[in-house]
Amino acid sequence: MTFWQTDATHDPALASWVESAKGHRDFPVQNLPFGVFSPAGKAARIGVAIGDMILDLSACATAGLLPDATSGTTGSDSLNALMALPESDRRALRVRLSQLLTESDKRSAVEPHLHPANTCTLHLPARIGDYTDFYVGIHHANNVGRQFRPDNPLLPNYKYVPIGYHGRASSIRASGVPLVRPSGQRKPPEADTPVFGPSVRLDYELELGVWIGQGNDLGTPIAMAEAANHIAGFCLLNDWSARDFQAWEYQPLGPFLAKNFHSTISPWVVTPEAMAPFRMAQPPRPEGDPAPLDYLTDGKDRAHGALAVTLEVFLCSAKMREAGMEPFRLSHGPASNMYWTVQQIVTHHASNGCNLQPGDLLGTGTISAPTRDGFGSLLELTSGGKEPITLPTGETRTFLEDGDEVTLRATANAEGYVPIGFGECRAVVLPAR
Ligand code: MN
């Protein structure tokens, strides 16, 4: 099957006997994302989100409820083996899960393996061997480029090469784990020499994460037509960034300590199968832009390779939480503002023979809309700290303060289908140590 083909699991008329799944903003029965969780006081295991509940997959496998081809992958405390399954096996597992959670005669066998999500702890879904961050949000690249290089915002390579850098896997954490404000070197504009201390320009970055499924052998590239078969799912990614360190350190080798102190991901892996109804054509390149080189060109990818997903960022200050206020929405915009598709970044990454492995994570880079209401970082929203934003409490922000909590959300929408969400990607800023 192709990655944009839908089946019975996407039927909007499907209803789960799990009550909270009906109309759930993130996890209706049409989603069925995979994750790793611990029920209260118990060991970590693989689960599936359904409404406000989590289904224990290892318990289902032990009870003989899952397809044989997949049950060997569900006893682990990480999704790496499940991610490595061929698409056909993953799809068969999805079909079975959909049946188990919708057919009333399955309820008595399945219900004992459900746990209320609010009594569980969610973990990183996979052992992340490698993490690479791209830069495919062209409006972000333009906005940031203008601040660092006013005369030359987009470098000449941008429209040919999906720009990326190797990030750090060890400092990635699941949603909910606080981050400590990093210390580092920055050179204040008026100073002659740098100082060392806590970042004064701490920022978030709104990104999608792409989980690698089946890997490729070292030396063997991945063709565009095959790229989708190497993707195991999607998540939200907040690439926390210390803009002051970044400006001082980024040349000539790119991001380093400005980026690797902590990254937050949403813990649920939304599968390519769940995303099938939410594929769309890649928006045409602006008039005058070069065509992608042949190895990045694929008609099917152009017709179906983009994602119909709306992204949102919320901020909640400590004062807002004390006052019981709702988080304040800073921005919202579509994920179609990506210059390259997720398949193109996979193919480009492996084009030199670099071996991707199950559980590797790729970030898209900050996804910004062309207008302010959809900017995906404070660097852009506040014009590099020159135009503060005002919160409902009257507090102002240029960059993040201690106690600020940032939440990313994503919803996939398409005419005739039940919307699905990615769950939260959330973390609060703790003072520097
Ligand atoms: Mn980034």
Coordinates of C-alpha atoms and ligand atoms in Angstrom, one line a residue:
M1 CA 0.0 0.0 0.0
T2 CA 1.1 3.6 -0.5
F3 CA 1.5 6.0 2.3
W4 CA -1.5 8.1 1.4
Q5 CA -4.0 5.2 1.0
T6 CA -6.7 5.0 3.5
D7 CA -8.5 1.9 4.8
A8 CA -11.3 0.8 7.1
T9 CA -9.3 2.1 10.2
H10 CA -9.9 5.6 9.0
D11 CA -13.6 5.3 8.6
P12 CA -15.1 8.4 10.3
A13 CA -18.1 6.3 11.4
L14 CA -15.8 4.0 13.5
A15 CA -16.6 4.3 17.2
S16 CA -14.7 2.8 20.1
W17 CA -16.3 1.3 23.1
V18 CA -13.7 3.3 25.1
E19 CA -16.1 6.2 25.8
S20 CA -13.4 9.0 26.1
A21 CA -12.2 8.2 22.6
K22 CA -15.3 9.7 21.0
G23 CA -14.5 13.2 19.8
H24 CA -11.1 13.1 21.6
R25 CA -9.0 16.0 20.4
D26 CA -5.9 13.9 20.0
F27 CA -6.6 10.2 20.3
P28 CA -9.9 9.0 18.7
V29 CA -9.8 5.4 17.5
Q30 CA -8.7 6.6 14.0
N31 CA -5.3 7.6 15.5
L32 CA -3.9 4.7 17.6
P33 CA -0.4 6.2 18.2
F34 CA 2.3 4.0 19.9
G35 CA 4.3 5.0 23.0
V36 CA 6.1 3.7 26.1
F37 CA 4.5 4.1 29.5
S38 CA 4.5 2.9 33.1
P39 CA 1.3 2.3 34.9
A40 CA 1.5 3.5 38.5
G41 CA 4.4 1.7 40.3
K42 CA 5.0 -0.7 37.4
A43 CA 7.7 -1.2 34.7
A44 CA 7.8 0.6 31.4
R45 CA 6.0 -1.1 28.5
I46 CA 4.6 -0.4 25.0
G47 CA 1.1 1.1 24.7
V48 CA -1.4 2.7 22.4
A49 CA -3.3 5.9 23.3
I50 CA -7.1 5.6 23.0
G51 CA -9.1 8.6 24.3
D52 CA -8.0 9.2 27.9
M53 CA -6.7 5.6 28.3
I54 CA -3.6 3.6 27.3
L55 CA -3.8 0.1 26.1
D56 CA -1.0 -2.2 27.3
L57 CA 0.3 -3.9 24.1
S58 CA 2.5 -6.4 25.8
A59 CA -0.4 -7.6 27.9
C60 CA -2.5 -7.9 24.7
A61 CA 0.3 -9.9 23.0
T62 CA 0.5 -12.3 26.0
A63 CA -3.3 -12.7 25.8
G64 CA -2.9 -13.8 22.2
L65 CA -4.8 -10.7 20.9
L66 CA -2.2 -9.4 18.4
P67 CA -1.0 -10.6 15.0
D68 CA 1.9 -13.1 15.3
A69 CA 4.2 -11.1 13.1
T70 CA 4.1 -8.2 15.5
S71 CA 3.7 -9.7 19.0
G72 CA 7.5 -10.3 19.2
T73 CA 8.1 -6.6 19.1
T74 CA 5.7 -5.5 21.9
G75 CA 7.4 -7.0 24.9
S76 CA 10.1 -4.4 25.0
D77 CA 10.4 -1.1 26.8
S78 CA 11.1 0.8 23.6
L79 CA 9.5 1.0 20.2
N80 CA 12.7 0.3 18.2
A81 CA 11.8 -3.2 17.2
L82 CA 8.2 -2.3 16.4
M83 CA 9.5 0.7 14.3
A84 CA 11.7 -1.6 12.3
L85 CA 8.7 -3.7 11.1
P86 CA 7.8 -3.6 7.5
E87 CA 4.9 -1.3 6.7
S88 CA 2.6 -4.2 6.0
D89 CA 3.1 -5.7 9.5
R90 CA 2.6 -2.3 11.2
R91 CA -0.6 -1.8 9.2
A92 CA -1.9 -5.3 10.2
L93 CA -1.3 -4.4 13.8
R94 CA -3.2 -1.2 13.3
V95 CA -6.1 -3.1 11.7
R96 CA -6.2 -5.5 14.7
L97 CA -6.1 -2.8 17.3
S98 CA -8.9 -0.9 15.5
Q99 CA -11.0 -4.1 15.7
L100 CA -10.1 -4.8 19.3
L101 CA -11.2 -1.3 20.3
T102 CA -14.3 -1.0 18.2
E103 CA -16.0 -4.4 18.2
S104 CA -18.1 -4.9 21.3
D105 CA -17.4 -8.7 21.5
K106 CA -13.7 -7.9 22.0
R107 CA -14.4 -5.6 25.0
S108 CA -14.2 -8.1 27.8
A109 CA -10.9 -9.5 26.6
V110 CA -9.3 -6.1 26.0
E111 CA -10.7 -3.9 28.8
P112 CA -8.5 -5.4 31.6
H113 CA -5.4 -4.1 29.7
L114 CA -6.5 -0.5 29.7
H115 CA -4.9 2.1 32.1
P116 CA -6.2 5.6 32.7
A117 CA -3.5 7.8 31.1
N118 CA -3.5 10.3 34.0
T119 CA -2.2 7.5 36.3
C120 CA 0.6 6.6 34.0
T121 CA 4.1 8.0 33.3
L122 CA 5.1 8.5 29.6
H123 CA 8.7 7.9 28.5
L124 CA 10.8 8.5 25.5
P125 CA 9.2 6.1 22.9
A126 CA 12.5 4.8 21.5
R127 CA 16.2 4.5 22.2
I128 CA 17.3 7.4 19.9
G129 CA 20.6 6.4 18.3
D130 CA 21.0 9.6 16.3
Y131 CA 19.2 12.9 16.0
T132 CA 19.5 15.2 13.1
D133 CA 17.8 18.6 12.8
F134 CA 16.9 20.1 9.5
Y135 CA 16.0 23.7 8.5
V136 CA 13.1 23.2 6.0
G137 CA 10.8 25.9 7.3
I138 CA 11.6 28.5 4.6
H139 CA 9.9 31.4 6.3
H140 CA 11.8 30.7 9.5
A141 CA 15.0 30.5 7.5
N142 CA 14.2 33.8 5.9
N143 CA 13.2 35.5 9.2
V144 CA 16.3 34.3 11.1
G145 CA 18.6 34.8 8.1
R146 CA 17.5 38.4 8.0
Q147 CA 18.5 38.9 11.7
F148 CA 21.9 37.3 11.3
R149 CA 22.6 38.5 7.8
P150 CA 20.3 41.4 6.8
D151 CA 21.6 41.6 3.2
N152 CA 21.7 37.9 2.6
P153 CA 18.9 36.0 4.5
L154 CA 18.8 32.8 2.4
L155 CA 22.2 31.4 1.4
P156 CA 22.5 30.2 -2.2
N157 CA 22.4 26.5 -1.2
Y158 CA 19.0 26.7 0.6
K159 CA 16.8 25.9 -2.4
Y160 CA 19.1 23.0 -3.5
V161 CA 20.2 21.3 -0.3
P162 CA 17.9 20.4 2.6
I163 CA 20.1 22.0 5.3
G164 CA 20.7 20.1 8.5
Y165 CA 23.1 19.4 11.3
H166 CA 23.8 16.4 13.6
G167 CA 22.2 17.1 17.0
R168 CA 22.5 15.3 20.3
A169 CA 20.3 12.3 21.1
S170 CA 21.3 12.0 24.8
S171 CA 19.6 15.2 25.8
I172 CA 16.2 14.6 24.3
R173 CA 13.4 14.2 26.9
A174 CA 9.7 13.3 26.8
S175 CA 7.1 16.0 27.3
G176 CA 6.8 17.0 31.0
V177 CA 10.4 16.9 31.9
P178 CA 11.6 20.4 33.0
L179 CA 14.6 21.9 31.3
V180 CA 17.3 23.8 33.2
R181 CA 18.3 27.1 31.7
P182 CA 21.7 26.6 30.1
S183 CA 24.8 28.5 30.9
G184 CA 27.3 29.3 28.2
Q185 CA 29.4 31.9 26.3
R186 CA 27.7 34.9 24.8
K187 CA 29.2 38.2 23.6
P188 CA 26.9 41.2 24.4
P189 CA 26.8 43.4 21.3
E190 CA 28.4 46.3 23.2
A191 CA 31.2 44.2 24.7
D192 CA 34.6 43.4 23.3
T193 CA 34.9 40.0 24.9
P194 CA 32.4 37.3 25.7
V195 CA 31.0 36.5 29.2
F196 CA 30.0 33.1 30.6
G197 CA 26.6 32.7 32.4
P198 CA 23.0 31.8 32.1
S199 CA 21.4 32.4 28.7
V200 CA 19.4 35.6 28.5
R201 CA 17.9 34.8 25.1
L202 CA 16.3 31.3 25.8
D203 CA 13.9 30.4 23.0
Y204 CA 11.8 27.5 21.8
E205 CA 11.5 26.1 18.3
L206 CA 8.3 24.6 16.9
E207 CA 9.2 21.5 14.9
L208 CA 7.9 18.2 13.7
G209 CA 9.9 15.1 14.5
V210 CA 10.2 12.2 12.1
W211 CA 10.9 8.7 13.5
I212 CA 13.0 6.4 11.3
G213 CA 11.6 2.9 10.9
Q214 CA 13.5 0.5 8.7
G215 CA 17.1 1.5 8.3
N216 CA 19.4 1.4 5.3
D217 CA 22.8 -0.3 5.1
L218 CA 25.9 1.9 5.3
G219 CA 26.8 2.9 1.7
T220 CA 23.3 2.3 0.4
P221 CA 21.1 5.4 -0.3
I222 CA 17.3 5.6 0.0
A223 CA 15.5 6.5 -3.3
M224 CA 12.7 9.0 -3.1
A225 CA 10.2 6.3 -4.1
E226 CA 11.3 4.3 -1.0
A227 CA 11.6 7.1 1.5
A228 CA 8.2 6.8 3.0
N229 CA 8.8 3.2 3.8
H230 CA 11.6 4.2 6.1
I231 CA 9.4 6.5 8.3
A232 CA 7.8 4.9 11.4
G233 CA 6.0 8.0 12.6
F234 CA 5.8 11.6 13.6
C235 CA 5.9 13.7 16.8
L236 CA 6.3 17.2 18.0
L237 CA 9.7 18.5 18.7
N238 CA 10.7 21.6 20.7
D239 CA 14.4 22.4 19.8
W240 CA 15.1 24.7 22.8
S241 CA 17.7 27.3 21.7
A242 CA 20.0 29.7 23.4
R243 CA 20.0 32.5 20.9
D244 CA 22.8 34.4 22.6
F245 CA 25.1 31.4 22.6
Q246 CA 24.1 30.6 19.0
A247 CA 25.0 34.0 17.6
W248 CA 28.4 33.8 19.1
E249 CA 29.3 30.2 18.4
Y250 CA 27.6 29.2 15.1
Q251 CA 30.3 30.1 12.6
P252 CA 32.0 28.2 11.1
L253 CA 30.7 24.8 12.1
G254 CA 27.0 25.5 13.0
P255 CA 24.9 24.9 16.1
F256 CA 26.5 23.3 19.2
L257 CA 26.0 24.2 22.8
A258 CA 23.1 26.6 21.9
K259 CA 21.0 23.6 21.0
N260 CA 22.2 20.4 22.7
F261 CA 21.3 21.1 26.3
H262 CA 17.7 19.8 26.0
S263 CA 15.1 19.0 23.4
T264 CA 11.5 18.0 24.2
I265 CA 9.4 15.6 22.2
S266 CA 5.7 14.6 22.4
P267 CA 5.8 11.0 23.6
W268 CA 3.3 9.4 21.2
V269 CA 4.4 8.2 17.8
V270 CA 1.7 9.0 15.3
T271 CA 2.1 6.4 12.6
P272 CA 2.3 7.0 8.8
E273 CA -0.8 4.8 8.6
A274 CA -2.7 7.2 10.9
M275 CA -1.5 10.1 8.8
A276 CA -2.7 8.6 5.4
P277 CA -5.8 10.8 5.2
F278 CA -3.8 13.9 6.1
R279 CA -1.4 13.8 3.2
M280 CA -1.5 16.6 0.7
A281 CA 0.3 18.0 -2.3
Q282 CA 3.6 19.8 -1.6
P283 CA 2.8 23.5 -2.3
P284 CA 4.4 24.5 -5.6
R285 CA 7.7 26.3 -5.4
P286 CA 7.6 30.0 -5.9
E287 CA 8.1 31.2 -9.5
G288 CA 11.7 31.3 -10.4
D289 CA 12.9 28.8 -7.8
P290 CA 15.1 26.0 -9.1
A291 CA 13.6 22.5 -9.4
P292 CA 15.0 20.0 -6.9
L293 CA 17.8 17.9 -8.3
D294 CA 16.8 14.5 -9.7
Y295 CA 17.6 12.4 -6.6
L296 CA 15.1 14.6 -4.6
T297 CA 12.4 14.6 -7.3
D298 CA 9.4 12.3 -7.2
G299 CA 6.0 13.0 -8.7
K300 CA 4.1 11.0 -6.1
D301 CA 5.9 12.8 -3.3
R302 CA 5.0 16.1 -4.9
A303 CA 1.4 15.0 -5.2
H304 CA 1.0 13.4 -1.7
G305 CA 4.2 14.1 0.4
A306 CA 3.2 17.1 2.5
L307 CA 1.3 16.9 5.8
A308 CA -2.1 18.6 6.5
V309 CA -1.3 19.5 10.1
T310 CA -1.9 22.7 12.1
L311 CA 0.7 23.5 14.6
E312 CA 0.3 25.7 17.7
V313 CA 2.5 27.1 20.5
F314 CA 1.2 28.1 23.9
L315 CA 3.0 29.9 26.8
C316 CA 2.0 29.9 30.4
S317 CA 4.1 32.0 32.9
A318 CA 4.4 31.1 36.6
K319 CA 2.1 34.1 37.4
M320 CA -0.5 32.8 34.9
R321 CA -0.5 29.4 36.5
E322 CA -0.8 30.9 40.0
A323 CA -3.8 32.9 38.7
G324 CA -5.3 29.7 37.2
M325 CA -5.2 31.2 33.7
E326 CA -5.2 29.1 30.5
P327 CA -2.0 29.0 28.5
F328 CA -1.7 31.8 26.0
R329 CA -1.5 30.9 22.3
L330 CA 1.5 32.6 20.8
S331 CA 1.1 31.3 17.2
H332 CA -0.6 28.8 14.9
G333 CA 0.1 27.8 11.3
P334 CA 0.2 24.9 8.9
A335 CA 3.0 22.4 8.5
S336 CA 2.9 22.9 4.7
N337 CA 5.3 25.8 5.2
M338 CA 8.1 23.3 4.7
Y339 CA 10.3 23.8 1.6
W340 CA 11.2 20.1 1.6
T341 CA 8.9 17.1 2.4
V342 CA 9.8 14.6 5.2
Q343 CA 10.5 12.0 2.4
Q344 CA 13.0 14.4 0.8
I345 CA 14.9 14.9 4.1
V346 CA 15.1 11.2 4.6
T347 CA 16.4 10.6 1.0
H348 CA 18.8 13.5 1.3
H349 CA 20.1 12.3 4.7
A350 CA 20.9 8.8 3.2
S351 CA 22.0 10.1 -0.2
N352 CA 25.7 9.9 0.7
G353 CA 25.3 6.4 2.1
C354 CA 24.8 7.5 5.7
N355 CA 23.0 4.7 7.5
L356 CA 19.7 5.6 9.2
Q357 CA 18.5 3.2 11.9
P358 CA 15.2 2.4 13.6
G359 CA 14.5 4.9 16.3
D360 CA 16.6 7.7 14.8
L361 CA 14.9 11.0 15.0
L362 CA 14.9 13.8 12.4
G363 CA 13.6 17.3 13.2
T364 CA 12.2 19.3 10.4
G365 CA 13.5 22.6 11.7
T366 CA 11.3 25.5 12.9
I367 CA 8.1 25.7 10.9
S368 CA 6.9 29.3 10.6
A369 CA 4.1 30.8 8.6
P370 CA 4.9 33.8 6.4
T371 CA 3.0 36.1 8.8
R372 CA 3.6 36.9 12.5
D373 CA 0.6 34.9 13.8
G374 CA 2.4 31.8 12.6
F375 CA 6.0 32.4 13.6
G376 CA 7.5 29.4 15.3
S377 CA 10.0 31.0 17.7
L378 CA 10.3 34.0 20.0
L379 CA 13.3 35.1 17.9
E380 CA 10.9 35.8 15.1
L381 CA 7.8 36.8 17.2
T382 CA 9.8 39.5 19.0
S383 CA 12.0 40.5 16.1
G384 CA 15.1 39.3 17.9
G385 CA 14.0 40.7 21.2
K386 CA 13.2 44.2 20.0
E387 CA 9.4 44.0 20.1
P388 CA 8.2 42.3 23.3
I389 CA 4.9 40.4 23.4
T390 CA 2.4 41.0 26.1
L391 CA 0.8 38.1 28.1
P392 CA -2.8 38.2 29.5
T393 CA -1.3 39.1 33.0
G394 CA 0.3 42.2 31.5
E395 CA 3.7 40.6 31.8
T396 CA 5.9 41.0 28.7
R397 CA 8.3 38.6 27.1
T398 CA 11.2 39.0 24.6
F399 CA 12.7 35.6 25.5
L400 CA 11.7 32.9 28.0
E401 CA 11.8 33.6 31.8
D402 CA 12.3 31.0 34.5
G403 CA 8.9 29.4 35.3
D404 CA 7.6 29.8 31.8
E405 CA 6.0 26.6 30.4
V406 CA 5.9 26.1 26.6
T407 CA 3.4 23.7 25.0
L408 CA 3.4 22.6 21.4
R409 CA 0.3 21.0 19.9
A410 CA -0.5 19.6 16.4
T411 CA -3.8 18.6 14.8
A412 CA -4.2 16.8 11.5
N413 CA -7.3 17.7 9.5
A414 CA -8.9 16.7 6.3
E415 CA -12.3 16.9 4.8
G416 CA -14.3 13.8 5.5
Y417 CA -12.0 12.4 8.2
V418 CA -11.9 12.5 12.0
P419 CA -9.1 14.9 13.0
I420 CA -6.3 13.4 15.0
G421 CA -3.8 15.1 17.3
F422 CA -0.2 14.5 18.4
G423 CA -0.7 15.0 22.2
E424 CA 1.3 17.6 24.1
C425 CA 4.9 18.6 23.9
R426 CA 5.4 20.6 27.1
A427 CA 8.1 21.6 29.4
V428 CA 8.8 24.3 32.0
V429 CA 12.0 26.4 32.3
L430 CA 13.9 25.9 35.6
P431 CA 16.5 28.5 36.8
A432 CA 20.2 27.9 35.7
R433 CA 22.3 25.8 38.1
Ligands
MN1 MN 15.9 23.5 15.2

